[in-house]
Amino acid sequence: RQRISIERARANRLEPEFNSSTVAVPKFVGTRVFDNYDLAELIPYIDWTPFFRTWGIRSRFPGLLEDPEFSAAARPLYDDALAMLDKIVADRWFVPTAVVGIWPAQSDGDDIVVFTNESRTEVRSRLSGIRQQAAKNGDRPNLCISDFVAPADAGVADHVGGFVVTMGSEEIALAEAFERENDDYSSILLKALADRLAEAFAERMHERVRTELWGYSPDEATAPADLLRGSFRGIRPAPGYPCQPDHTEKVALFDLLDAPRAVGVELTDSYAMWPGSSVSGLYFAHPAARYFGVGHIRSDQVESYAQRKGWTIEQAELHLAPILDENG
């Protein structure tokens, strides 16, 4: 696919309106920790379709429970999962914990500058973005996450948020106990449910951010099933995924949230999260914010990114290897 220069891509960036109706003042600024969260509250937010994919059942929930091709395997698996969920909730097998942050911020080209406080005089962190370089048809923009945050000259004071949620490390000992009993099925079931509950926790906390913590959609009344389809304002992209494919950006997020101390989640040498049943990401509140895939990028953006990150070209190529354009 044809790719354009980074200069042309930046010239074709998304330029949404930044005003008092699109940029909401948060109800709180800083970080907040939610300890020992109620597991039962998270159950309605579980997305079951990926759970069944773990077991090789590639169809959509709940239809797969009635599908002649899948129901014989799916129905008993679902019953077992619900039974284990009952135990997880009743006996508090997991200890869900979350940390949420909202900070003063402004875009600076393809980056987002995060400030220490509302005086906006001291820079606390920079979140680096990567811009799409695929040639676009018509008026389709070349997106970057920084497009969703107001620049300094917009005349409004914008913010960016972030979060880490986790089911805690209890899952590890519980899974090992099942394995010692040669019950691999229950071990796999437990891990799959821990992952689903972590994602459900991320969904629920994002809902609370929209309706009360940031509060830009206070009257949102969306059923959990519709939430799973993304029927709401705002996004929560994770560093290392299509909107920003550089996993090292988790370091800045974890530093802003003080995640190891706040919720006991750490980054491994390969930037994976430990414990594994954890989810992290950024919050963008602008109505125009949407998920996208950066796709492959050219060497001119690699050079720019390396400079902004304080990396050598070799370091940038290492961390961005999956998205490098073979043709430069």
mmCIF file of C-alpha atoms in Angstrom:
data_model
loop_
_atom_site.group_PDB
_atom_site.id
_atom_site.type_symbol
_atom_site.label_atom_id
_atom_site.label_comp_id
_atom_site.label_asym_id
_atom_site.label_seq_id
_atom_site.Cartn_x
_atom_site.Cartn_y
_atom_site.Cartn_z
ATOM 1 C CA ARG A 1 0.000 0.000 0.000
ATOM 2 C CA GLN A 2 1.284 3.459 -0.867
ATOM 3 C CA ARG A 3 2.666 5.510 2.025
ATOM 4 C CA ILE A 4 3.203 9.240 2.149
ATOM 5 C CA SER A 5 5.884 11.317 3.858
ATOM 6 C CA ILE A 6 5.435 12.134 7.528
ATOM 7 C CA GLU A 7 5.189 15.828 6.574
ATOM 8 C CA ARG A 8 2.245 15.115 4.265
ATOM 9 C CA ALA A 9 0.659 12.836 6.865
ATOM 10 C CA ARG A 10 0.883 15.576 9.498
ATOM 11 C CA ALA A 11 -0.595 18.093 7.071
ATOM 12 C CA ASN A 12 -3.528 15.691 6.638
ATOM 13 C CA ARG A 13 -4.098 15.229 10.376
ATOM 14 C CA LEU A 14 -7.535 15.225 11.979
ATOM 15 C CA GLU A 15 -8.448 18.746 13.099
ATOM 16 C CA PRO A 16 -11.527 18.418 15.311
ATOM 17 C CA GLU A 17 -13.166 21.371 16.992
ATOM 18 C CA PHE A 18 -11.860 22.150 20.463
ATOM 19 C CA ASN A 19 -14.334 24.238 22.436
ATOM 20 C CA SER A 20 -16.379 24.133 25.636
ATOM 21 C CA SER A 21 -18.773 21.548 24.209
ATOM 22 C CA THR A 22 -16.090 19.108 23.028
ATOM 23 C CA VAL A 23 -13.527 19.605 25.818
ATOM 24 C CA ALA A 24 -14.950 18.743 29.235
ATOM 25 C CA VAL A 25 -13.536 19.927 32.558
ATOM 26 C CA PRO A 26 -12.883 16.819 34.706
ATOM 27 C CA LYS A 27 -14.595 16.391 38.072
ATOM 28 C CA PHE A 28 -11.204 15.547 39.551
ATOM 29 C CA VAL A 29 -7.570 15.842 38.480
ATOM 30 C CA GLY A 30 -4.836 13.543 39.775
ATOM 31 C CA THR A 31 -4.956 9.842 40.581
ATOM 32 C CA ARG A 32 -7.449 7.763 42.522
ATOM 33 C CA VAL A 33 -7.126 4.155 43.695
ATOM 34 C CA PHE A 34 -10.072 1.751 43.968
ATOM 35 C CA ASP A 35 -9.208 -1.112 46.323
ATOM 36 C CA ASN A 36 -10.958 -4.448 46.756
ATOM 37 C CA TYR A 37 -13.579 -3.666 44.121
ATOM 38 C CA ASP A 38 -16.886 -5.545 44.200
ATOM 39 C CA LEU A 39 -16.511 -8.527 41.860
ATOM 40 C CA ALA A 40 -20.274 -8.981 41.515
ATOM 41 C CA GLU A 41 -20.528 -5.498 39.983
ATOM 42 C CA LEU A 42 -18.242 -6.602 37.133
ATOM 43 C CA ILE A 43 -20.145 -9.711 35.991
ATOM 44 C CA PRO A 44 -22.597 -7.880 33.647
ATOM 45 C CA TYR A 45 -19.618 -6.283 31.874
ATOM 46 C CA ILE A 46 -18.000 -9.577 30.837
ATOM 47 C CA ASP A 47 -17.525 -9.972 27.094
ATOM 48 C CA TRP A 48 -18.051 -13.705 26.622
ATOM 49 C CA THR A 49 -17.150 -13.963 22.935
ATOM 50 C CA PRO A 50 -13.343 -13.823 23.530
ATOM 51 C CA PHE A 51 -13.770 -16.298 26.410
ATOM 52 C CA PHE A 52 -15.150 -18.909 24.024
ATOM 53 C CA ARG A 53 -12.410 -18.133 21.492
ATOM 54 C CA THR A 54 -9.908 -19.255 24.151
ATOM 55 C CA TRP A 55 -11.488 -22.684 23.811
ATOM 56 C CA GLY A 56 -11.518 -22.676 20.009
ATOM 57 C CA ILE A 57 -15.214 -21.780 19.704
ATOM 58 C CA ARG A 58 -15.171 -19.031 17.087
ATOM 59 C CA SER A 59 -18.696 -17.695 17.100
ATOM 60 C CA ARG A 60 -20.463 -14.836 18.828
ATOM 61 C CA PHE A 61 -22.067 -14.987 22.268
ATOM 62 C CA PRO A 62 -24.913 -15.562 23.091
ATOM 63 C CA GLY A 63 -25.879 -17.019 19.714
ATOM 64 C CA LEU A 64 -23.230 -19.741 19.985
ATOM 65 C CA LEU A 65 -25.164 -21.309 22.886
ATOM 66 C CA GLU A 66 -27.990 -22.162 20.466
ATOM 67 C CA ASP A 67 -25.874 -22.762 17.351
ATOM 68 C CA PRO A 68 -26.058 -26.469 16.374
ATOM 69 C CA GLU A 69 -22.386 -26.360 15.373
ATOM 70 C CA PHE A 70 -21.154 -25.082 18.749
ATOM 71 C CA SER A 71 -23.820 -25.569 21.430
ATOM 72 C CA ALA A 72 -22.778 -29.092 22.459
ATOM 73 C CA ALA A 73 -19.366 -27.764 23.521
ATOM 74 C CA ALA A 74 -20.359 -24.214 24.446
ATOM 75 C CA ARG A 75 -23.298 -24.874 26.775
ATOM 76 C CA PRO A 76 -21.501 -27.088 29.357
ATOM 77 C CA LEU A 77 -18.448 -24.802 29.213
ATOM 78 C CA TYR A 78 -20.652 -21.792 29.933
ATOM 79 C CA ASP A 79 -22.335 -23.615 32.821
ATOM 80 C CA ASP A 80 -18.927 -24.478 34.297
ATOM 81 C CA ALA A 81 -17.775 -20.881 33.890
ATOM 82 C CA LEU A 82 -20.853 -19.513 35.670
ATOM 83 C CA ALA A 83 -20.396 -22.017 38.500
ATOM 84 C CA MET A 84 -16.768 -20.983 38.928
ATOM 85 C CA LEU A 85 -17.748 -17.303 38.763
ATOM 86 C CA ASP A 86 -20.133 -17.895 41.656
ATOM 87 C CA LYS A 87 -17.221 -19.285 43.697
ATOM 88 C CA ILE A 88 -14.898 -16.459 42.649
ATOM 89 C CA VAL A 89 -17.420 -13.885 43.875
ATOM 90 C CA ALA A 90 -18.604 -15.726 47.011
ATOM 91 C CA ASP A 91 -15.118 -16.633 48.238
ATOM 92 C CA ARG A 92 -13.357 -13.524 46.892
ATOM 93 C CA TRP A 93 -10.776 -15.497 44.972
ATOM 94 C CA PHE A 94 -9.572 -12.286 43.296
ATOM 95 C CA VAL A 95 -8.903 -8.829 44.735
ATOM 96 C CA PRO A 96 -9.729 -6.336 41.957
ATOM 97 C CA THR A 97 -7.837 -3.055 42.228
ATOM 98 C CA ALA A 98 -7.757 -0.050 39.912
ATOM 99 C CA VAL A 99 -5.874 3.209 39.622
ATOM 100 C CA VAL A 100 -7.303 5.990 37.461
ATOM 101 C CA GLY A 101 -5.577 9.240 36.581
ATOM 102 C CA ILE A 102 -6.675 12.423 34.819
ATOM 103 C CA TRP A 103 -4.071 15.089 34.079
ATOM 104 C CA PRO A 104 -3.817 18.503 32.419
ATOM 105 C CA ALA A 105 -2.502 17.963 28.893
ATOM 106 C CA GLN A 106 -2.070 19.483 25.471
ATOM 107 C CA SER A 107 -0.978 18.128 22.120
ATOM 108 C CA ASP A 108 2.390 19.096 20.688
ATOM 109 C CA GLY A 109 2.604 17.795 17.142
ATOM 110 C CA ASP A 110 2.383 14.007 17.359
ATOM 111 C CA ASP A 111 3.018 13.987 21.120
ATOM 112 C CA ILE A 112 0.891 14.754 24.169
ATOM 113 C CA VAL A 113 2.423 16.904 26.903
ATOM 114 C CA VAL A 114 1.211 16.024 30.407
ATOM 115 C CA PHE A 115 1.524 18.731 33.056
ATOM 116 C CA THR A 116 2.070 18.405 36.802
ATOM 117 C CA ASN A 117 -0.938 20.581 37.671
ATOM 118 C CA GLU A 118 -3.443 23.050 36.241
ATOM 119 C CA SER A 119 -0.903 25.886 36.189
ATOM 120 C CA ARG A 120 0.504 24.011 33.162
ATOM 121 C CA THR A 121 4.001 25.361 33.767
ATOM 122 C CA GLU A 122 5.806 22.124 34.687
ATOM 123 C CA VAL A 123 5.924 19.209 32.250
ATOM 124 C CA ARG A 124 5.516 15.885 34.010
ATOM 125 C CA SER A 125 5.606 13.544 31.031
ATOM 126 C CA ARG A 126 5.372 13.271 27.265
ATOM 127 C CA LEU A 127 3.254 10.613 25.599
ATOM 128 C CA SER A 128 4.587 9.930 22.122
ATOM 129 C CA GLY A 129 2.201 9.231 19.270
ATOM 130 C CA ILE A 130 2.702 7.501 15.921
ATOM 131 C CA ARG A 131 0.835 8.763 12.867
ATOM 132 C CA GLN A 132 -0.736 6.806 10.030
ATOM 133 C CA GLN A 133 1.257 7.162 6.813
ATOM 134 C CA ALA A 134 -0.973 5.250 4.409
ATOM 135 C CA ALA A 135 -2.172 7.377 1.491
ATOM 136 C CA LYS A 136 -5.836 8.246 2.141
ATOM 137 C CA ASN A 137 -8.703 8.785 -0.264
ATOM 138 C CA GLY A 138 -10.890 11.868 -0.198
ATOM 139 C CA ASP A 139 -10.986 13.739 3.083
ATOM 140 C CA ARG A 140 -9.960 10.836 5.332
ATOM 141 C CA PRO A 141 -7.253 12.036 7.764
ATOM 142 C CA ASN A 142 -3.959 10.425 8.767
ATOM 143 C CA LEU A 143 -4.669 9.839 12.441
ATOM 144 C CA CYS A 144 -2.489 10.028 15.553
ATOM 145 C CA ILE A 145 -3.661 9.855 19.178
ATOM 146 C CA SER A 146 -2.440 13.423 19.727
ATOM 147 C CA ASP A 147 -5.147 14.638 17.319
ATOM 148 C CA PHE A 148 -7.726 13.999 20.054
ATOM 149 C CA VAL A 149 -6.146 16.456 22.542
ATOM 150 C CA ALA A 150 -6.310 20.242 22.206
ATOM 151 C CA PRO A 151 -3.065 22.054 21.320
ATOM 152 C CA ALA A 152 -1.778 25.027 23.314
ATOM 153 C CA ASP A 153 -3.347 27.580 20.966
ATOM 154 C CA ALA A 154 -6.847 26.050 21.006
ATOM 155 C CA GLY A 155 -8.096 28.362 23.746
ATOM 156 C CA VAL A 156 -9.352 25.524 25.958
ATOM 157 C CA ALA A 157 -7.618 23.571 28.726
ATOM 158 C CA ASP A 158 -7.705 19.884 27.838
ATOM 159 C CA HIS A 159 -6.831 16.702 29.735
ATOM 160 C CA VAL A 160 -5.833 13.108 29.148
ATOM 161 C CA GLY A 161 -6.484 10.127 31.398
ATOM 162 C CA GLY A 162 -4.972 6.749 32.102
ATOM 163 C CA PHE A 163 -5.673 3.590 34.068
ATOM 164 C CA VAL A 164 -4.446 0.216 35.228
ATOM 165 C CA VAL A 165 -6.876 -2.417 36.510
ATOM 166 C CA THR A 166 -5.964 -5.849 37.806
ATOM 167 C CA MET A 167 -7.450 -8.998 39.283
ATOM 168 C CA GLY A 168 -4.335 -9.284 41.452
ATOM 169 C CA SER A 169 -1.818 -12.084 41.862
ATOM 170 C CA GLU A 170 -4.158 -14.501 43.674
ATOM 171 C CA GLU A 171 -5.025 -16.123 40.343
ATOM 172 C CA ILE A 172 -1.487 -17.538 40.073
ATOM 173 C CA ALA A 173 -1.600 -19.534 43.323
ATOM 174 C CA LEU A 174 -5.150 -20.714 42.640
ATOM 175 C CA ALA A 175 -4.242 -21.955 39.156
ATOM 176 C CA GLU A 176 -1.175 -23.741 40.527
ATOM 177 C CA ALA A 177 -3.339 -25.437 43.161
ATOM 178 C CA PHE A 178 -5.606 -26.820 40.432
ATOM 179 C CA GLU A 179 -2.570 -28.014 38.476
ATOM 180 C CA ARG A 180 -1.191 -29.843 41.513
ATOM 181 C CA GLU A 181 -4.497 -31.722 41.580
ATOM 182 C CA ASN A 182 -3.997 -32.540 37.875
ATOM 183 C CA ASP A 183 -7.061 -30.412 37.134
ATOM 184 C CA ASP A 184 -5.755 -28.535 34.108
ATOM 185 C CA TYR A 185 -9.296 -27.791 32.935
ATOM 186 C CA SER A 186 -10.114 -25.767 36.062
ATOM 187 C CA SER A 187 -6.742 -24.010 35.876
ATOM 188 C CA ILE A 188 -7.365 -22.894 32.289
ATOM 189 C CA LEU A 189 -10.960 -21.948 33.130
ATOM 190 C CA LEU A 190 -9.780 -19.845 36.067
ATOM 191 C CA LYS A 191 -7.182 -17.991 33.986
ATOM 192 C CA ALA A 192 -9.685 -17.346 31.203
ATOM 193 C CA LEU A 193 -12.200 -15.936 33.688
ATOM 194 C CA ALA A 194 -9.525 -13.785 35.342
ATOM 195 C CA ASP A 195 -8.699 -12.275 31.949
ATOM 196 C CA ARG A 196 -12.384 -11.641 31.182
ATOM 197 C CA LEU A 197 -12.962 -10.066 34.596
ATOM 198 C CA ALA A 198 -9.964 -7.764 34.110
ATOM 199 C CA GLU A 199 -11.413 -6.599 30.786
ATOM 200 C CA ALA A 200 -14.839 -6.216 32.428
ATOM 201 C CA PHE A 201 -13.193 -4.116 35.150
ATOM 202 C CA ALA A 202 -11.637 -1.883 32.478
ATOM 203 C CA GLU A 203 -15.083 -1.518 30.874
ATOM 204 C CA ARG A 204 -16.754 -0.630 34.166
ATOM 205 C CA MET A 205 -14.063 1.879 35.185
ATOM 206 C CA HIS A 206 -14.265 3.562 31.781
ATOM 207 C CA GLU A 207 -18.016 3.899 32.298
ATOM 208 C CA ARG A 208 -17.398 5.502 35.697
ATOM 209 C CA VAL A 209 -14.823 7.844 34.176
ATOM 210 C CA ARG A 210 -17.316 8.995 31.542
ATOM 211 C CA THR A 211 -20.258 9.405 33.918
ATOM 212 C CA GLU A 212 -18.707 10.567 37.200
ATOM 213 C CA LEU A 213 -14.889 10.795 37.471
ATOM 214 C CA TRP A 214 -14.251 12.878 34.353
ATOM 215 C CA GLY A 215 -17.989 13.276 34.005
ATOM 216 C CA TYR A 216 -18.267 14.329 30.371
ATOM 217 C CA SER A 217 -21.250 11.987 29.800
ATOM 218 C CA PRO A 218 -23.118 12.233 33.120
ATOM 219 C CA ASP A 219 -26.453 11.159 31.634
ATOM 220 C CA GLU A 220 -25.121 8.147 29.748
ATOM 221 C CA ALA A 221 -27.496 5.227 30.226
ATOM 222 C CA THR A 222 -25.966 2.445 28.170
ATOM 223 C CA ALA A 223 -26.653 -1.218 28.853
ATOM 224 C CA PRO A 224 -23.497 -3.308 29.416
ATOM 225 C CA ALA A 225 -24.143 -5.248 26.186
ATOM 226 C CA ASP A 226 -24.093 -1.968 24.244
ATOM 227 C CA LEU A 227 -20.944 -0.835 26.058
ATOM 228 C CA LEU A 228 -19.167 -3.876 24.625
ATOM 229 C CA ARG A 229 -19.981 -2.517 21.159
ATOM 230 C CA GLY A 230 -18.354 0.804 22.016
ATOM 231 C CA SER A 231 -21.609 2.766 21.950
ATOM 232 C CA PHE A 232 -20.320 5.730 23.950
ATOM 233 C CA ARG A 233 -18.146 8.849 23.753
ATOM 234 C CA GLY A 234 -14.420 8.412 24.292
ATOM 235 C CA ILE A 235 -11.805 5.678 23.850
ATOM 236 C CA ARG A 236 -9.261 3.843 26.026
ATOM 237 C CA PRO A 237 -6.443 2.674 23.720
ATOM 238 C CA ALA A 238 -3.613 0.629 25.203
ATOM 239 C CA PRO A 239 0.064 1.318 24.462
ATOM 240 C CA GLY A 240 1.418 -1.467 22.283
ATOM 241 C CA TYR A 241 -1.816 -1.909 20.354
ATOM 242 C CA PRO A 242 -2.959 -0.542 16.958
ATOM 243 C CA CYS A 243 -3.509 3.121 17.961
ATOM 244 C CA GLN A 244 0.008 3.344 19.430
ATOM 245 C CA PRO A 245 2.008 0.185 18.656
ATOM 246 C CA ASP A 246 5.025 1.027 20.866
ATOM 247 C CA HIS A 247 4.863 -1.070 24.047
ATOM 248 C CA THR A 248 7.512 1.118 25.745
ATOM 249 C CA GLU A 249 4.898 3.866 26.106
ATOM 250 C CA LYS A 250 3.515 1.829 29.005
ATOM 251 C CA VAL A 251 6.521 3.044 31.021
ATOM 252 C CA ALA A 252 5.300 6.655 30.930
ATOM 253 C CA LEU A 253 1.741 5.579 31.773
ATOM 254 C CA PHE A 254 2.866 3.429 34.711
ATOM 255 C CA ASP A 255 5.039 6.269 35.999
ATOM 256 C CA LEU A 256 2.154 8.750 35.834
ATOM 257 C CA LEU A 257 -0.093 6.339 37.757
ATOM 258 C CA ASP A 258 2.636 4.992 40.070
ATOM 259 C CA ALA A 259 1.073 1.654 39.147
ATOM 260 C CA PRO A 260 3.468 -0.722 40.984
ATOM 261 C CA ARG A 261 2.777 0.996 44.305
ATOM 262 C CA ALA A 262 -0.877 1.834 43.654
ATOM 263 C CA VAL A 263 -2.141 -1.532 42.394
ATOM 264 C CA GLY A 264 0.841 -3.910 42.480
ATOM 265 C CA VAL A 265 1.139 -4.190 38.693
ATOM 266 C CA GLU A 266 4.624 -4.106 37.195
ATOM 267 C CA LEU A 267 6.103 -4.208 33.711
ATOM 268 C CA THR A 268 8.369 -7.075 32.716
ATOM 269 C CA ASP A 269 11.530 -6.589 30.638
ATOM 270 C CA SER A 270 9.400 -7.145 27.523
ATOM 271 C CA TYR A 271 6.799 -4.583 28.715
ATOM 272 C CA ALA A 272 4.161 -7.192 29.505
ATOM 273 C CA MET A 273 2.110 -6.596 32.651
ATOM 274 C CA TRP A 274 2.455 -8.746 35.757
ATOM 275 C CA PRO A 275 0.141 -10.097 37.137
ATOM 276 C CA GLY A 276 -1.145 -11.145 33.741
ATOM 277 C CA SER A 277 -4.850 -10.486 34.353
ATOM 278 C CA SER A 278 -4.343 -6.735 34.154
ATOM 279 C CA VAL A 279 -5.397 -4.090 31.637
ATOM 280 C CA SER A 280 -3.968 -0.618 31.060
ATOM 281 C CA GLY A 281 -4.616 2.238 28.690
ATOM 282 C CA LEU A 282 -5.180 5.924 28.104
ATOM 283 C CA TYR A 283 -8.469 7.825 28.227
ATOM 284 C CA PHE A 284 -9.438 10.278 25.489
ATOM 285 C CA ALA A 285 -12.718 12.163 25.913
ATOM 286 C CA HIS A 286 -13.141 14.154 22.688
ATOM 287 C CA PRO A 287 -16.274 13.184 20.707
ATOM 288 C CA ALA A 288 -14.084 12.707 17.607
ATOM 289 C CA ALA A 289 -11.757 10.235 19.354
ATOM 290 C CA ARG A 290 -11.925 6.819 17.756
ATOM 291 C CA TYR A 291 -9.913 3.633 17.491
ATOM 292 C CA PHE A 292 -7.682 3.170 14.467
ATOM 293 C CA GLY A 293 -4.668 1.205 13.339
ATOM 294 C CA VAL A 294 -1.416 3.059 12.663
ATOM 295 C CA GLY A 295 -0.348 0.491 10.068
ATOM 296 C CA HIS A 296 3.145 0.516 8.601
ATOM 297 C CA ILE A 297 5.324 3.623 8.800
ATOM 298 C CA ARG A 298 8.220 4.969 6.758
ATOM 299 C CA SER A 299 11.792 5.661 7.828
ATOM 300 C CA ASP A 300 11.193 9.430 8.047
ATOM 301 C CA GLN A 301 8.740 8.882 10.902
ATOM 302 C CA VAL A 302 11.083 6.385 12.554
ATOM 303 C CA GLU A 303 13.773 9.093 12.600
ATOM 304 C CA SER A 304 11.356 11.655 14.032
ATOM 305 C CA TYR A 305 10.108 9.217 16.666
ATOM 306 C CA ALA A 306 13.650 8.272 17.710
ATOM 307 C CA GLN A 307 14.536 11.929 18.148
ATOM 308 C CA ARG A 308 11.445 12.623 20.261
ATOM 309 C CA LYS A 309 12.028 9.538 22.441
ATOM 310 C CA GLY A 310 15.759 10.169 22.844
ATOM 311 C CA TRP A 311 16.564 6.905 21.081
ATOM 312 C CA THR A 312 19.039 5.861 18.448
ATOM 313 C CA ILE A 313 17.602 4.830 15.086
ATOM 314 C CA GLU A 314 18.515 1.242 15.979
ATOM 315 C CA GLN A 315 16.493 1.404 19.206
ATOM 316 C CA ALA A 316 13.508 2.825 17.349
ATOM 317 C CA GLU A 317 13.710 0.131 14.674
ATOM 318 C CA LEU A 318 13.865 -2.539 17.378
ATOM 319 C CA HIS A 319 10.768 -1.321 19.224
ATOM 320 C CA LEU A 320 8.833 -0.480 16.056
ATOM 321 C CA ALA A 321 9.875 -3.558 14.058
ATOM 322 C CA PRO A 322 6.317 -4.900 13.502
ATOM 323 C CA ILE A 323 5.188 -1.674 11.788
ATOM 324 C CA LEU A 324 8.245 -0.774 9.690
ATOM 325 C CA ASP A 325 7.607 -0.416 5.966
ATOM 326 C CA GLU A 326 9.876 -2.834 4.101
ATOM 327 C CA ASN A 327 10.332 -0.257 1.352
ATOM 328 C CA GLY A 328 11.512 2.447 3.740
#
